[in-house]
Short mmCIF file of C-alpha atoms in Angstrom, two decimals:
data_model
loop_
_atom_site.label_atom_id
_atom_site.label_comp_id
_atom_site.label_asym_id
_atom_site.label_seq_id
_atom_site.Cartn_x
_atom_site.Cartn_y
_atom_site.Cartn_z
CA MET A 792 1.43 -63.84 180.08
CA ILE A 793 -0.20 -66.62 178.02
CA SER A 794 1.58 -69.96 177.59
CA TYR A 795 0.71 -73.09 175.63
CA GLN A 796 2.05 -76.52 176.52
CA GLU A 797 1.40 -80.24 176.54
CA GLU A 798 0.62 -81.61 179.99
CA LEU A 799 -0.22 -84.95 181.56
CA PHE A 800 -3.81 -85.55 182.61
CA LYS A 801 -2.73 -87.08 185.91
CA ASP A 802 -0.70 -83.97 186.75
CA ILE A 803 -3.57 -81.50 186.28
CA GLU A 804 -6.58 -83.66 187.12
CA GLN A 805 -7.50 -81.43 190.08
CA GLU A 806 -7.39 -78.26 187.98
CA LEU A 807 -9.46 -79.87 185.23
CA SER A 808 -12.01 -81.17 187.73
CA LYS A 809 -12.72 -77.56 188.75
CA ILE A 810 -13.35 -76.45 185.14
CA PHE A 811 -15.21 -79.51 183.79
CA PRO A 812 -18.55 -78.57 185.44
CA GLU A 813 -18.39 -75.06 183.94
CA HIS A 814 -17.51 -76.57 180.55
CA TYR A 815 -20.31 -79.14 180.74
CA ALA A 816 -22.91 -76.57 181.80
CA GLU A 817 -22.10 -74.47 178.76
CA VAL A 818 -21.75 -77.05 176.00
CA SER A 819 -23.81 -80.10 176.97
CA SER A 820 -26.60 -81.00 174.59
CA THR A 821 -27.92 -83.49 177.16
CA PRO A 822 -28.15 -81.63 180.48
CA GLU A 823 -30.51 -84.32 181.79
CA ILE A 824 -27.49 -86.66 181.91
CA PRO A 825 -25.32 -85.58 184.86
CA LEU A 826 -21.62 -84.96 184.46
CA ASP A 827 -19.66 -87.99 185.68
CA ILE A 828 -16.09 -87.89 184.36
CA ASN A 829 -14.30 -91.21 184.12
CA TYR A 830 -10.91 -89.96 185.34
CA GLU A 831 -9.42 -93.46 185.39
CA SER A 832 -10.15 -93.93 181.69
CA TYR A 833 -8.38 -90.68 180.86
CA LYS A 834 -5.35 -91.74 182.87
CA ASN A 835 -5.35 -95.21 181.28
CA ILE A 836 -5.59 -93.78 177.76
CA GLN A 837 -2.68 -91.47 178.58
CA ALA A 838 -0.66 -94.33 180.11
CA ASN A 839 -1.12 -96.20 176.80
CA GLY A 840 0.27 -93.18 174.92
CA ASN A 841 -3.01 -92.35 173.22
CA LEU A 842 -4.06 -89.13 174.98
CA VAL A 843 -2.77 -85.71 174.02
CA LEU A 844 -3.68 -82.86 176.36
CA THR A 845 -2.60 -79.34 175.51
CA THR A 846 -3.30 -76.43 177.79
CA CYS A 847 -3.41 -72.68 177.79
CA ARG A 848 -2.35 -70.88 180.94
CA LYS A 849 -2.42 -67.25 181.91
CA ASN A 850 0.16 -66.55 184.62
CA SER A 851 0.08 -70.30 185.51
CA GLU A 852 -3.76 -70.37 185.83
CA LEU A 853 -5.38 -73.02 183.62
CA VAL A 854 -7.70 -71.14 181.25
CA GLY A 855 -8.15 -73.60 178.39
CA TYR A 856 -7.41 -77.08 177.07
CA THR A 857 -7.73 -79.50 174.20
CA ILE A 858 -7.90 -83.25 174.69
CA PHE A 859 -7.37 -85.65 171.79
CA ILE A 860 -7.43 -89.43 171.64
CA VAL A 861 -4.87 -90.64 169.12
CA SER A 862 -5.02 -93.96 167.30
CA PRO A 863 -4.70 -95.43 163.84
CA ASN A 864 -7.93 -94.93 161.90
CA ILE A 865 -9.86 -98.21 161.82
CA HIS A 866 -10.44 -97.89 158.05
CA ASN A 867 -6.96 -96.61 157.22
CA LYS A 868 -4.59 -98.19 159.74
CA GLY A 869 -1.62 -96.31 158.30
CA CYS A 870 -3.29 -92.98 159.11
CA LEU A 871 -2.63 -91.98 162.70
CA THR A 872 -5.68 -89.92 163.62
CA ALA A 873 -6.37 -87.52 166.49
CA TYR A 874 -10.01 -87.54 167.56
CA GLU A 875 -10.98 -84.46 169.55
CA ASP A 876 -12.54 -85.35 172.86
CA LEU A 877 -12.80 -81.92 174.47
CA TYR A 878 -11.75 -78.34 173.94
CA TYR A 879 -12.57 -75.36 176.07
CA ILE A 880 -11.49 -71.87 176.93
CA ARG A 881 -13.01 -70.21 179.96
CA LYS A 882 -15.40 -67.42 178.94
CA GLN A 883 -13.44 -64.58 180.49
CA HIS A 884 -10.39 -65.55 178.39
CA ARG A 885 -12.04 -65.78 174.97
CA LYS A 886 -10.43 -62.81 173.35
CA GLY A 887 -7.65 -62.14 170.94
CA ARG A 888 -6.05 -65.21 169.43
CA ILE A 889 -6.05 -67.48 172.49
CA GLY A 890 -8.30 -70.12 170.88
CA ILE A 891 -6.49 -69.98 167.55
CA ASN A 892 -3.12 -70.29 169.26
CA LEU A 893 -4.30 -73.16 171.47
CA PHE A 894 -5.43 -75.16 168.43
CA LYS A 895 -2.25 -74.32 166.49
CA HIS A 896 -0.16 -75.50 169.43
CA ALA A 897 -2.21 -78.72 169.67
CA GLU A 898 -1.68 -79.29 165.94
CA GLU A 899 2.09 -78.94 166.37
CA VAL A 900 2.13 -81.42 169.26
CA LEU A 901 0.01 -83.87 167.28
CA LYS A 902 2.16 -83.47 164.17
CA GLN A 903 5.30 -84.21 166.21
CA ARG A 904 3.64 -87.45 167.32
CA GLY A 905 3.08 -88.49 163.72
CA VAL A 906 -0.62 -87.66 163.49
CA LYS A 907 -1.78 -87.30 159.88
CA ARG A 908 -5.46 -86.43 160.42
CA ILE A 909 -7.31 -84.43 163.07
CA ILE A 910 -11.05 -84.76 163.53
CA LEU A 911 -12.89 -82.00 165.41
CA THR A 912 -16.53 -81.57 166.34
CA THR A 913 -18.60 -78.53 167.17
CA LYS A 914 -21.97 -78.20 168.86
CA VAL A 915 -24.94 -76.94 166.87
CA HIS A 916 -25.86 -74.50 169.64
CA LEU A 917 -22.24 -73.29 170.05
CA ASP A 918 -21.00 -73.49 166.49
CA ASN A 919 -17.22 -73.08 166.10
CA SER A 920 -17.24 -73.74 162.35
CA LYS A 921 -15.79 -70.32 161.50
CA LEU A 922 -12.82 -70.95 163.80
CA PHE A 923 -12.19 -74.38 162.29
CA GLU A 924 -12.52 -73.08 158.73
CA TYR A 925 -10.08 -70.27 159.59
CA LEU A 926 -7.67 -72.99 160.74
CA ASP A 927 -8.14 -74.80 157.36
CA TYR A 928 -10.32 -77.67 158.56
CA SER A 929 -12.92 -78.94 156.12
CA TYR A 930 -16.54 -79.82 156.83
CA PHE A 931 -17.03 -83.51 156.09
CA ALA A 932 -19.66 -85.14 158.33
CA LYS A 933 -22.69 -84.60 160.54
CA LEU A 934 -23.36 -86.29 163.88
CA TYR A 935 -26.77 -87.16 165.28
CA GLN A 936 -27.80 -88.37 168.71
CA LYS A 937 -30.83 -89.95 170.30
CA LEU A 938 -31.41 -90.59 173.99
CA ILE A 939 -33.12 -93.92 174.60
#
């Protein structure tokens, strides 16, 4: 059975810490920079009420998550905005509508919190544009990076 819920980072930190390396190995565009999660920052952001973590579980096993940081947009302070930090579904569970349902659940949680705008990103080498377009998101920006 698949379930979708909001959870607290501090409550599932151990479970997340087991999946983060798998997630990083798959999606990182900078593998030369080692994974080094700042768990305290996540917990502090959540303690301030600005972190929204939704999860997907199959028979209580954590199989996917979304993490958003929520704050008023700096250019439109009246627009509470959810900035995607991470999203992931373990490879063996990427079938059916699990990803679609996880994002729809996250949207509902964010909407209940008063969020008016959600900003998502996708990697060039693992492009999820079709999923986001299916969910009615619009393409509006490009991101660039440079290691120095």
